[in-house]
mmCIF file of C-alpha atoms in Angstrom:
data_model
loop_
_atom_site.group_PDB
_atom_site.id
_atom_site.type_symbol
_atom_site.label_atom_id
_atom_site.label_comp_id
_atom_site.label_asym_id
_atom_site.label_seq_id
_atom_site.Cartn_x
_atom_site.Cartn_y
_atom_site.Cartn_z
ATOM 1 C CA UNK A 1 18.414 -5.933 -10.521
ATOM 2 C CA UNK A 2 18.575 -4.091 -7.215
ATOM 3 C CA UNK A 3 21.634 -3.387 -5.129
ATOM 4 C CA UNK A 4 21.817 -2.393 -1.466
ATOM 5 C CA UNK A 5 22.093 1.315 -0.772
ATOM 6 C CA UNK A 6 22.907 3.180 2.385
ATOM 7 C CA UNK A 7 19.695 4.306 4.017
ATOM 8 C CA UNK A 8 19.755 7.766 5.490
ATOM 9 C CA UNK A 9 16.954 8.476 7.913
ATOM 10 C CA UNK A 10 16.433 11.924 9.287
ATOM 11 C CA UNK A 11 13.710 13.793 11.094
ATOM 12 C CA UNK A 12 10.734 11.504 10.847
ATOM 13 C CA UNK A 13 12.423 8.813 8.929
ATOM 14 C CA UNK A 14 13.303 9.673 5.387
ATOM 15 C CA UNK A 15 15.410 6.954 3.798
ATOM 16 C CA UNK A 16 16.571 5.834 0.399
ATOM 17 C CA UNK A 17 15.895 2.505 -1.199
ATOM 18 C CA UNK A 18 16.937 0.674 -4.333
ATOM 19 C CA UNK A 19 15.871 0.517 -7.958
ATOM 20 C CA UNK A 20 12.406 -0.130 -9.367
ATOM 21 C CA UNK A 21 10.339 -3.276 -8.871
ATOM 22 C CA UNK A 22 7.470 -4.360 -6.609
ATOM 23 C CA UNK A 23 7.632 -3.479 -2.908
ATOM 24 C CA UNK A 24 9.408 -6.022 -0.777
ATOM 25 C CA UNK A 25 10.189 -6.700 2.841
ATOM 26 C CA UNK A 26 13.324 -4.629 2.345
ATOM 27 C CA UNK A 27 11.181 -1.576 1.873
ATOM 28 C CA UNK A 28 9.227 -1.938 5.066
ATOM 29 C CA UNK A 29 11.507 -0.212 7.560
ATOM 30 C CA UNK A 30 10.268 1.811 10.511
ATOM 31 C CA UNK A 31 11.661 4.658 12.560
ATOM 32 C CA UNK A 32 13.352 4.692 15.910
ATOM 33 C CA UNK A 33 14.139 7.546 18.239
ATOM 34 C CA UNK A 34 17.272 9.530 19.065
ATOM 35 C CA UNK A 35 20.730 9.999 17.661
ATOM 36 C CA UNK A 36 23.432 7.641 16.561
ATOM 37 C CA UNK A 37 24.789 5.637 13.697
ATOM 38 C CA UNK A 38 24.205 1.984 13.116
ATOM 39 C CA UNK A 39 25.965 -0.354 10.736
ATOM 40 C CA UNK A 40 24.235 -2.800 8.463
ATOM 41 C CA UNK A 41 21.343 -4.653 10.098
ATOM 42 C CA UNK A 42 22.120 -8.015 11.663
ATOM 43 C CA UNK A 43 22.122 -11.124 9.447
ATOM 44 C CA UNK A 44 18.641 -11.999 8.298
ATOM 45 C CA UNK A 45 17.356 -8.464 8.639
ATOM 46 C CA UNK A 46 15.721 -6.932 5.614
ATOM 47 C CA UNK A 47 14.955 -3.330 6.498
ATOM 48 C CA UNK A 48 16.358 -0.154 8.003
ATOM 49 C CA UNK A 49 15.289 1.598 11.126
ATOM 50 C CA UNK A 50 15.269 5.340 11.167
ATOM 51 C CA UNK A 51 13.165 8.368 11.840
ATOM 52 C CA UNK A 52 11.206 9.570 14.799
ATOM 53 C CA UNK A 53 10.182 6.177 16.018
ATOM 54 C CA UNK A 54 7.357 6.605 18.554
ATOM 55 C CA UNK A 55 5.936 3.144 19.137
ATOM 56 C CA UNK A 56 8.346 1.620 16.612
ATOM 57 C CA UNK A 57 5.568 -0.482 15.079
ATOM 58 C CA UNK A 58 7.212 -3.313 13.104
ATOM 59 C CA UNK A 59 6.376 -3.451 9.406
ATOM 60 C CA UNK A 60 3.799 -5.993 8.395
ATOM 61 C CA UNK A 61 5.573 -9.239 7.758
ATOM 62 C CA UNK A 62 9.089 -7.796 7.637
ATOM 63 C CA UNK A 63 12.113 -8.603 9.735
ATOM 64 C CA UNK A 64 13.744 -5.379 10.821
ATOM 65 C CA UNK A 65 17.338 -4.248 11.257
ATOM 66 C CA UNK A 66 18.026 -1.297 13.532
ATOM 67 C CA UNK A 67 19.787 1.911 12.668
ATOM 68 C CA UNK A 68 20.917 4.298 15.379
ATOM 69 C CA UNK A 69 19.541 3.536 18.839
ATOM 70 C CA UNK A 70 18.630 7.192 19.398
ATOM 71 C CA UNK A 71 17.910 10.266 17.272
ATOM 72 C CA UNK A 72 19.155 10.507 13.723
ATOM 73 C CA UNK A 73 20.134 7.077 12.538
ATOM 74 C CA UNK A 74 21.870 5.510 9.603
ATOM 75 C CA UNK A 75 20.816 2.058 8.657
ATOM 76 C CA UNK A 76 21.269 -0.179 5.635
ATOM 77 C CA UNK A 77 18.634 -1.172 3.116
ATOM 78 C CA UNK A 78 18.470 -4.836 2.243
ATOM 79 C CA UNK A 79 19.021 -5.990 -1.310
ATOM 80 C CA UNK A 80 15.359 -6.367 -2.162
ATOM 81 C CA UNK A 81 13.960 -4.415 -5.135
ATOM 82 C CA UNK A 82 12.442 -0.976 -4.710
ATOM 83 C CA UNK A 83 9.251 0.436 -6.105
ATOM 84 C CA UNK A 84 8.056 0.143 -9.665
ATOM 85 C CA UNK A 85 4.518 -0.184 -10.921
ATOM 86 C CA UNK A 86 3.333 -3.448 -12.348
ATOM 87 C CA UNK A 87 -0.050 -5.004 -12.552
ATOM 88 C CA UNK A 88 -1.212 -8.401 -13.013
ATOM 89 C CA UNK A 89 -1.904 -11.699 -9.672
ATOM 90 C CA UNK A 90 -1.426 -13.596 -6.825
ATOM 91 C CA UNK A 91 0.526 -16.625 -5.847
ATOM 92 C CA UNK A 92 -2.395 -17.993 -3.922
ATOM 93 C CA UNK A 93 -5.411 -19.894 -5.099
ATOM 94 C CA UNK A 94 -7.335 -21.862 -2.482
ATOM 95 C CA UNK A 95 -4.841 -22.496 0.296
ATOM 96 C CA UNK A 96 -1.513 -20.986 1.228
ATOM 97 C CA UNK A 97 1.076 -22.865 3.284
ATOM 98 C CA UNK A 98 4.383 -21.448 4.532
ATOM 99 C CA UNK A 99 7.302 -22.469 2.293
ATOM 100 C CA UNK A 100 9.421 -25.429 3.438
ATOM 101 C CA UNK A 101 12.137 -24.382 5.823
ATOM 102 C CA UNK A 102 10.429 -21.167 6.899
ATOM 103 C CA UNK A 103 9.973 -20.327 10.552
ATOM 104 C CA UNK A 104 6.274 -21.007 10.148
ATOM 105 C CA UNK A 105 6.599 -24.477 8.642
ATOM 106 C CA UNK A 106 6.407 -26.231 11.979
ATOM 107 C CA UNK A 107 5.212 -29.579 10.783
ATOM 108 C CA UNK A 108 1.995 -31.280 9.653
ATOM 109 C CA UNK A 109 -1.141 -30.294 11.504
ATOM 110 C CA UNK A 110 0.381 -27.545 13.607
ATOM 111 C CA UNK A 111 -0.822 -24.658 11.448
ATOM 112 C CA UNK A 112 -3.788 -24.302 9.156
ATOM 113 C CA UNK A 113 -3.345 -22.780 5.688
ATOM 114 C CA UNK A 114 -4.967 -19.545 4.630
ATOM 115 C CA UNK A 115 -8.249 -19.949 2.815
ATOM 116 C CA UNK A 116 -8.958 -17.873 -0.282
ATOM 117 C CA UNK A 117 -12.460 -16.525 -0.795
ATOM 118 C CA UNK A 118 -13.871 -14.126 -3.377
ATOM 119 C CA UNK A 119 -17.287 -12.590 -3.892
ATOM 120 C CA UNK A 120 -19.263 -9.364 -4.011
ATOM 121 C CA UNK A 121 -21.123 -7.013 -1.722
ATOM 122 C CA UNK A 122 -23.684 -4.404 -2.773
ATOM 123 C CA UNK A 123 -22.907 -0.830 -1.753
ATOM 124 C CA UNK A 124 -25.383 1.952 -0.994
ATOM 125 C CA UNK A 125 -25.512 2.855 -4.712
ATOM 126 C CA UNK A 126 -26.618 -0.710 -5.521
ATOM 127 C CA UNK A 127 -23.320 -1.473 -7.248
ATOM 128 C CA UNK A 128 -21.747 -4.898 -6.751
ATOM 129 C CA UNK A 129 -18.152 -4.561 -5.546
ATOM 130 C CA UNK A 130 -15.632 -7.378 -5.897
ATOM 131 C CA UNK A 131 -13.875 -8.459 -2.710
ATOM 132 C CA UNK A 132 -11.217 -11.078 -1.953
ATOM 133 C CA UNK A 133 -9.637 -12.387 1.199
ATOM 134 C CA UNK A 134 -6.916 -14.794 2.265
ATOM 135 C CA UNK A 135 -7.651 -15.719 5.862
ATOM 136 C CA UNK A 136 -6.219 -17.973 8.561
ATOM 137 C CA UNK A 137 -8.224 -19.402 11.455
ATOM 138 C CA UNK A 138 -9.029 -16.493 13.778
ATOM 139 C CA UNK A 139 -6.796 -17.737 16.583
ATOM 140 C CA UNK A 140 -3.774 -18.056 14.249
ATOM 141 C CA UNK A 141 -3.855 -14.750 12.346
ATOM 142 C CA UNK A 142 -1.220 -12.240 13.500
ATOM 143 C CA UNK A 143 -3.134 -9.292 12.128
ATOM 144 C CA UNK A 144 -5.132 -7.978 9.206
ATOM 145 C CA UNK A 145 -3.958 -6.041 6.135
ATOM 146 C CA UNK A 146 -6.369 -4.260 3.783
ATOM 147 C CA UNK A 147 -5.058 -3.607 0.249
ATOM 148 C CA UNK A 148 -6.326 -0.480 -1.562
ATOM 149 C CA UNK A 149 -5.352 -0.036 -5.217
ATOM 150 C CA UNK A 150 -4.492 3.008 -7.349
ATOM 151 C CA UNK A 151 -6.970 4.842 -9.581
ATOM 152 C CA UNK A 152 -7.553 2.758 -12.706
ATOM 153 C CA UNK A 153 -6.176 -0.374 -11.060
ATOM 154 C CA UNK A 154 -7.627 -3.328 -9.183
ATOM 155 C CA UNK A 155 -6.867 -5.789 -6.410
ATOM 156 C CA UNK A 156 -4.823 -9.006 -6.783
ATOM 157 C CA UNK A 157 -5.603 -11.251 -9.742
ATOM 158 C CA UNK A 158 -5.256 -14.923 -8.902
ATOM 159 C CA UNK A 159 -5.550 -15.857 -12.583
ATOM 160 C CA UNK A 160 -2.282 -14.093 -13.439
ATOM 161 C CA UNK A 161 0.961 -15.760 -12.361
ATOM 162 C CA UNK A 162 2.869 -12.495 -12.911
ATOM 163 C CA UNK A 163 0.547 -10.336 -10.869
ATOM 164 C CA UNK A 164 2.038 -7.216 -9.324
ATOM 165 C CA UNK A 165 0.741 -8.163 -5.866
ATOM 166 C CA UNK A 166 2.288 -11.645 -5.889
ATOM 167 C CA UNK A 167 5.433 -10.807 -3.823
ATOM 168 C CA UNK A 168 3.469 -8.767 -1.301
ATOM 169 C CA UNK A 169 0.822 -11.446 -0.865
ATOM 170 C CA UNK A 170 3.481 -14.112 -0.397
ATOM 171 C CA UNK A 171 5.246 -12.016 2.226
ATOM 172 C CA UNK A 172 2.114 -11.238 4.215
ATOM 173 C CA UNK A 173 0.732 -14.764 4.102
ATOM 174 C CA UNK A 174 4.067 -16.302 5.042
ATOM 175 C CA UNK A 175 3.985 -14.114 8.144
ATOM 176 C CA UNK A 176 0.349 -15.175 8.725
ATOM 177 C CA UNK A 177 -1.411 -11.894 8.175
ATOM 178 C CA UNK A 178 -4.942 -12.057 6.833
ATOM 179 C CA UNK A 179 -5.158 -10.092 3.580
ATOM 180 C CA UNK A 180 -8.285 -8.377 2.253
ATOM 181 C CA UNK A 181 -8.862 -6.598 -1.054
ATOM 182 C CA UNK A 182 -11.673 -4.592 -2.651
ATOM 183 C CA UNK A 183 -11.978 -3.284 -6.220
ATOM 184 C CA UNK A 184 -13.358 0.268 -6.102
ATOM 185 C CA UNK A 185 -16.617 0.999 -7.928
ATOM 186 C CA UNK A 186 -15.892 1.347 -11.646
ATOM 187 C CA UNK A 187 -12.628 -0.579 -11.312
ATOM 188 C CA UNK A 188 -11.427 -4.127 -11.856
ATOM 189 C CA UNK A 189 -14.179 -6.692 -11.379
ATOM 190 C CA UNK A 190 -16.594 -4.320 -9.615
ATOM 191 C CA UNK A 191 -19.656 -2.825 -11.270
ATOM 192 C CA UNK A 192 -19.876 0.808 -12.321
ATOM 193 C CA UNK A 193 -18.825 2.953 -15.243
ATOM 194 C CA UNK A 194 -15.189 2.209 -15.974
ATOM 195 C CA UNK A 195 -12.876 4.706 -14.320
ATOM 196 C CA UNK A 196 -15.725 6.940 -13.140
ATOM 197 C CA UNK A 197 -15.671 7.663 -9.408
ATOM 198 C CA UNK A 198 -19.058 8.475 -7.825
ATOM 199 C CA UNK A 199 -17.446 10.631 -5.123
ATOM 200 C CA UNK A 200 -14.320 10.210 -3.037
ATOM 201 C CA UNK A 201 -16.418 9.917 0.121
ATOM 202 C CA UNK A 202 -18.424 7.100 -1.478
ATOM 203 C CA UNK A 203 -15.218 5.146 -2.070
ATOM 204 C CA UNK A 204 -14.186 5.754 1.555
ATOM 205 C CA UNK A 205 -17.634 4.658 2.727
ATOM 206 C CA UNK A 206 -17.407 1.426 0.720
ATOM 207 C CA UNK A 207 -13.961 0.617 2.108
ATOM 208 C CA UNK A 208 -15.027 1.427 5.678
ATOM 209 C CA UNK A 209 -17.994 -0.938 5.377
ATOM 210 C CA UNK A 210 -15.702 -3.665 4.033
ATOM 211 C CA UNK A 211 -13.126 -3.132 6.805
ATOM 212 C CA UNK A 212 -15.620 -3.254 9.657
ATOM 213 C CA UNK A 213 -17.380 -6.292 8.222
ATOM 214 C CA UNK A 214 -14.098 -8.216 8.240
ATOM 215 C CA UNK A 215 -13.015 -6.858 11.630
ATOM 216 C CA UNK A 216 -16.247 -7.861 13.349
ATOM 217 C CA UNK A 217 -15.283 -11.443 14.317
ATOM 218 C CA UNK A 218 -11.943 -10.237 15.719
ATOM 219 C CA UNK A 219 -13.636 -7.490 17.720
ATOM 220 C CA UNK A 220 -16.047 -10.066 19.121
ATOM 221 C CA UNK A 221 -13.173 -12.388 20.063
ATOM 222 C CA UNK A 222 -11.373 -9.539 21.825
ATOM 223 C CA UNK A 223 -14.544 -8.754 23.759
ATOM 224 C CA UNK A 224 -14.489 -12.341 25.024
ATOM 225 C CA UNK A 225 -10.966 -11.876 26.357
ATOM 226 C CA UNK A 226 -8.915 -13.085 23.392
ATOM 227 C CA UNK A 227 -5.901 -11.154 22.174
ATOM 228 C CA UNK A 228 -6.794 -8.328 19.810
ATOM 229 C CA UNK A 229 -5.349 -8.411 16.288
ATOM 230 C CA UNK A 230 -3.889 -5.222 14.755
ATOM 231 C CA UNK A 231 -5.326 -3.941 11.472
ATOM 232 C CA UNK A 232 -3.196 -2.156 8.859
ATOM 233 C CA UNK A 233 -4.081 -0.407 5.603
ATOM 234 C CA UNK A 234 -1.820 -0.645 2.545
ATOM 235 C CA UNK A 235 -2.761 1.930 -0.085
ATOM 236 C CA UNK A 236 -1.260 2.884 -3.445
ATOM 237 C CA UNK A 237 -1.893 6.255 -5.103
ATOM 238 C CA UNK A 238 -5.598 6.933 -4.700
ATOM 239 C CA UNK A 239 -5.725 3.982 -2.296
ATOM 240 C CA UNK A 240 -3.268 5.876 -0.097
ATOM 241 C CA UNK A 241 -5.641 8.840 -0.046
ATOM 242 C CA UNK A 242 -8.505 6.552 0.983
ATOM 243 C CA UNK A 243 -6.324 4.981 3.687
ATOM 244 C CA UNK A 244 -5.411 8.410 5.062
ATOM 245 C CA UNK A 245 -9.049 9.518 5.156
ATOM 246 C CA UNK A 246 -9.960 6.335 7.047
ATOM 247 C CA UNK A 247 -7.158 6.880 9.560
ATOM 248 C CA UNK A 248 -8.306 10.456 10.132
ATOM 249 C CA UNK A 249 -11.922 9.408 10.642
ATOM 250 C CA UNK A 250 -11.277 6.446 12.938
ATOM 251 C CA UNK A 251 -7.680 6.300 14.205
ATOM 252 C CA UNK A 252 -8.625 3.772 16.879
ATOM 253 C CA UNK A 253 -9.346 1.182 14.172
ATOM 254 C CA UNK A 254 -5.887 0.975 12.610
ATOM 255 C CA UNK A 255 -2.448 0.138 13.967
ATOM 256 C CA UNK A 256 -0.728 1.816 11.029
ATOM 257 C CA UNK A 257 -0.702 2.911 7.388
ATOM 258 C CA UNK A 258 1.654 1.717 4.652
ATOM 259 C CA UNK A 259 1.365 3.788 1.470
ATOM 260 C CA UNK A 260 3.059 3.809 -1.920
ATOM 261 C CA UNK A 261 3.120 7.111 -3.856
ATOM 262 C CA UNK A 262 -0.076 8.285 -2.146
ATOM 263 C CA UNK A 263 -2.175 11.037 -3.724
ATOM 264 C CA UNK A 264 -2.234 13.470 -0.811
ATOM 265 C CA UNK A 265 -2.217 16.865 -2.524
ATOM 266 C CA UNK A 266 -3.133 18.194 -5.977
ATOM 267 C CA UNK A 267 -0.606 18.142 -8.791
ATOM 268 C CA UNK A 268 -1.893 21.525 -10.050
ATOM 269 C CA UNK A 269 -3.677 24.595 -8.715
ATOM 270 C CA UNK A 270 -7.037 23.770 -10.275
ATOM 271 C CA UNK A 271 -8.953 20.593 -11.170
ATOM 272 C CA UNK A 272 -8.756 21.598 -14.830
ATOM 273 C CA UNK A 273 -4.942 21.415 -14.667
ATOM 274 C CA UNK A 274 -5.137 17.947 -13.131
ATOM 275 C CA UNK A 275 -7.722 16.851 -15.688
ATOM 276 C CA UNK A 276 -5.622 18.070 -18.610
ATOM 277 C CA UNK A 277 -2.523 16.371 -17.223
ATOM 278 C CA UNK A 278 -4.170 13.001 -16.692
ATOM 279 C CA UNK A 279 -6.207 13.457 -19.849
ATOM 280 C CA UNK A 280 -2.928 13.320 -21.747
ATOM 281 C CA UNK A 281 -1.719 10.322 -19.767
ATOM 282 C CA UNK A 282 -5.013 8.432 -20.118
ATOM 283 C CA UNK A 283 -5.704 9.647 -23.668
ATOM 284 C CA UNK A 284 -7.991 7.526 -25.816
ATOM 285 C CA UNK A 285 -5.500 7.106 -28.664
ATOM 286 C CA UNK A 286 -4.672 3.466 -27.960
ATOM 287 C CA UNK A 287 -1.044 4.389 -27.284
ATOM 288 C CA UNK A 288 -1.194 3.441 -23.594
ATOM 289 C CA UNK A 289 0.448 6.701 -22.585
ATOM 290 C CA UNK A 290 -0.141 6.185 -18.869
ATOM 291 C CA UNK A 291 1.965 3.031 -19.037
ATOM 292 C CA UNK A 292 4.940 4.986 -20.331
ATOM 293 C CA UNK A 293 4.530 7.500 -17.501
ATOM 294 C CA UNK A 294 4.168 4.918 -14.733
ATOM 295 C CA UNK A 295 6.574 2.068 -15.484
ATOM 296 C CA UNK A 296 10.346 2.181 -15.787
ATOM 297 C CA UNK A 297 10.708 -1.399 -17.043
ATOM 298 C CA UNK A 298 9.508 -2.525 -20.459
ATOM 299 C CA UNK A 299 8.405 -5.939 -19.155
ATOM 300 C CA UNK A 300 6.131 -4.225 -16.636
ATOM 301 C CA UNK A 301 4.778 -1.928 -19.352
ATOM 302 C CA UNK A 302 3.945 -4.850 -21.593
ATOM 303 C CA UNK A 303 2.247 -6.673 -18.747
ATOM 304 C CA UNK A 304 0.138 -3.607 -17.952
ATOM 305 C CA UNK A 305 -0.892 -3.226 -21.596
ATOM 306 C CA UNK A 306 -2.272 -6.767 -21.493
ATOM 307 C CA UNK A 307 -4.086 -6.343 -18.181
ATOM 308 C CA UNK A 308 -7.774 -6.498 -19.080
ATOM 309 C CA UNK A 309 -8.835 -5.586 -15.542
ATOM 310 C CA UNK A 310 -6.992 -2.252 -15.491
ATOM 311 C CA UNK A 311 -8.286 0.954 -17.053
ATOM 312 C CA UNK A 312 -6.285 1.113 -20.269
ATOM 313 C CA UNK A 313 -7.358 4.309 -21.983
ATOM 314 C CA UNK A 314 -10.067 6.962 -22.193
ATOM 315 C CA UNK A 315 -10.160 10.606 -21.205
ATOM 316 C CA UNK A 316 -10.393 11.316 -17.495
ATOM 317 C CA UNK A 317 -13.834 12.734 -16.685
ATOM 318 C CA UNK A 318 -13.869 16.181 -15.139
ATOM 319 C CA UNK A 319 -16.238 14.957 -12.400
ATOM 320 C CA UNK A 320 -13.741 12.276 -11.424
ATOM 321 C CA UNK A 321 -10.862 14.761 -11.587
ATOM 322 C CA UNK A 322 -12.804 17.141 -9.346
ATOM 323 C CA UNK A 323 -13.480 14.323 -6.852
ATOM 324 C CA UNK A 324 -9.810 13.349 -6.683
ATOM 325 C CA UNK A 325 -8.487 16.903 -6.480
ATOM 326 C CA UNK A 326 -11.067 17.839 -3.850
ATOM 327 C CA UNK A 327 -9.970 14.889 -1.727
ATOM 328 C CA UNK A 328 -6.300 15.777 -2.185
ATOM 329 C CA UNK A 329 -6.896 19.367 -1.097
ATOM 330 C CA UNK A 330 -8.740 18.195 2.003
ATOM 331 C CA UNK A 331 -6.017 15.707 2.913
ATOM 332 C CA UNK A 332 -3.245 18.273 2.393
ATOM 333 C CA UNK A 333 -4.907 20.442 5.037
ATOM 334 C CA UNK A 334 -5.513 17.512 7.399
ATOM 335 C CA UNK A 335 -2.058 15.887 7.402
ATOM 336 C CA UNK A 336 -1.185 17.390 10.785
ATOM 337 C CA UNK A 337 -4.059 15.414 12.323
ATOM 338 C CA UNK A 338 -2.794 11.975 11.245
ATOM 339 C CA UNK A 339 -1.944 10.232 14.514
ATOM 340 C CA UNK A 340 -1.394 6.584 13.520
ATOM 341 C CA UNK A 341 2.050 5.203 12.545
ATOM 342 C CA UNK A 342 2.849 5.873 8.890
ATOM 343 C CA UNK A 343 5.265 4.330 6.386
ATOM 344 C CA UNK A 344 5.460 5.875 2.898
ATOM 345 C CA UNK A 345 7.374 4.435 -0.078
ATOM 346 C CA UNK A 346 8.009 6.684 -3.090
ATOM 347 C CA UNK A 347 10.110 6.636 -6.252
ATOM 348 C CA UNK A 348 12.399 9.613 -6.795
ATOM 349 C CA UNK A 349 11.476 9.825 -10.513
ATOM 350 C CA UNK A 350 7.697 9.585 -10.086
ATOM 351 C CA UNK A 351 6.127 12.062 -12.542
ATOM 352 C CA UNK A 352 2.498 11.221 -11.703
ATOM 353 C CA UNK A 353 2.755 11.900 -7.956
ATOM 354 C CA UNK A 354 5.846 13.980 -7.077
ATOM 355 C CA UNK A 355 7.923 12.605 -4.217
ATOM 356 C CA UNK A 356 7.911 16.101 -2.680
ATOM 357 C CA UNK A 357 4.277 15.522 -1.739
ATOM 358 C CA UNK A 358 5.221 12.539 0.416
ATOM 359 C CA UNK A 359 8.090 14.468 2.004
ATOM 360 C CA UNK A 360 5.728 17.252 3.015
ATOM 361 C CA UNK A 361 3.168 14.780 4.333
ATOM 362 C CA UNK A 362 5.673 12.887 6.494
ATOM 363 C CA UNK A 363 6.994 16.166 7.888
ATOM 364 C CA UNK A 364 3.465 17.359 8.723
ATOM 365 C CA UNK A 365 1.829 14.353 10.402
ATOM 366 C CA UNK A 366 1.180 14.357 14.135
ATOM 367 C CA UNK A 367 2.515 10.869 14.813
ATOM 368 C CA UNK A 368 6.067 10.395 16.083
ATOM 369 C CA UNK A 369 6.255 7.174 14.064
ATOM 370 C CA UNK A 370 6.407 8.370 10.452
ATOM 371 C CA UNK A 371 8.900 7.159 7.853
ATOM 372 C CA UNK A 372 9.462 7.948 4.178
ATOM 373 C CA UNK A 373 11.618 5.650 2.050
ATOM 374 C CA UNK A 374 12.632 7.147 -1.282
ATOM 375 C CA UNK A 375 13.738 4.816 -4.083
ATOM 376 C CA UNK A 376 16.375 6.297 -6.377
ATOM 377 C CA UNK A 377 15.411 6.110 -10.036
ATOM 378 C CA UNK A 378 12.053 4.446 -9.364
ATOM 379 C CA UNK A 379 8.871 5.640 -11.067
ATOM 380 C CA UNK A 380 5.238 5.497 -9.979
#
C-alpha cells in the first residue's frame, strides 16, 4: 500500500518516506556530505542518501542508493512501506537460513544458520527479565543489533506469525546481523508490576548489563586480533530514549543508533500534563484508546487489541509518568552531546510523540551523521 516518494534531505538529513506500515530496508537511509542532486538510486537500492553524512555509516542490513555526492542532496525512497505501529512476532524459531537466491545463500555447508535462544536474567531488583537472541557463529556475524521496545510493548514474539518485528528480524538476519531483545521490567514476559517503571535509570542499567554481557565474546575475540563487530541500538519510543542515554554514557560501545518516534522531550510542561494525556490514552475503560491513537490501520489495531503481551489498559501511574518525563527533560538538554551516528524515523501524523521533537533532536546532535526520515500520513 506504499508508493515511492521523492526524498528531500537537508541539513542533517531530513527526508520523507511513504505511508504507514512496519519499518523496512527502504527506511534505513543515511546521510552524505555536500551539495548536489541525485536521481533515483541504482537498481537494487532501497534507500536514500542525504544529510550531513560524516562517516556515512550504512544502515543495518539495508542496501543504499546515493543522493547528491556533496551537500544538500535529493534522493529517492524505495517502494517499501513506511512507519506504522503494529505488535505481535517473529519469522524465526530455532534456525534462520537466508532465503533461496539471496546473496547469502551460497550453498550447503558454507554458512551456519542463526540460532534462537530465549531465557531470563535477574536484575539488581531481583526481577527476572526476559531476553531473546538470534545469533550466528561469532566469526560469521556482521554485527550486533539490540532491539528496545516502546513503553507498554515487548520484544519479538515468535509465537505470533503476524508479529510487528517479523519484517525487521527477517531483514537483519538475512544480512547476518545478530539480534538481541529484552523486555523491560513490568513489560511483556518480564517480571514486575505491569506497566510500572522502577526508574528510567534502572531500565538503562538493565539494558546496559544485557548489552555488555552479549558483547563480551566479541570484545574478547577482538582482543585476540580478530575483526571487531559493530554494535547498533534500535529503539522505539521509550526504547529510543534508553538508546540515547546509553549512547551518551558510553559512545565508544555503539556504531550507531536507529530510532523510531523516540521519546526525547516532554509532551507537556509538567509531569501532570503528561500523566493526564496518557491517562486518557491508556484509560481503564476497556475501549483500547491507545490503539486508536497509535495505529492508522484497522488490521494493526485489531492485532494490538489481541496482543496479550502488550499493556492493554489501565491508568498511567504518576510515578511512571514522572520517570519518563524526567528522562525526556534530561535528554532534551543533552542532545548536543550525542556523538554517534543517528537515524530517526517518524510519522508526520504521530499524536503521541510529535515529529517536531525528532526534528529538533536531529538538528541539535553533535554528530555529522544524523538523518531524520519523515513518513507522510504515518502515525506512531
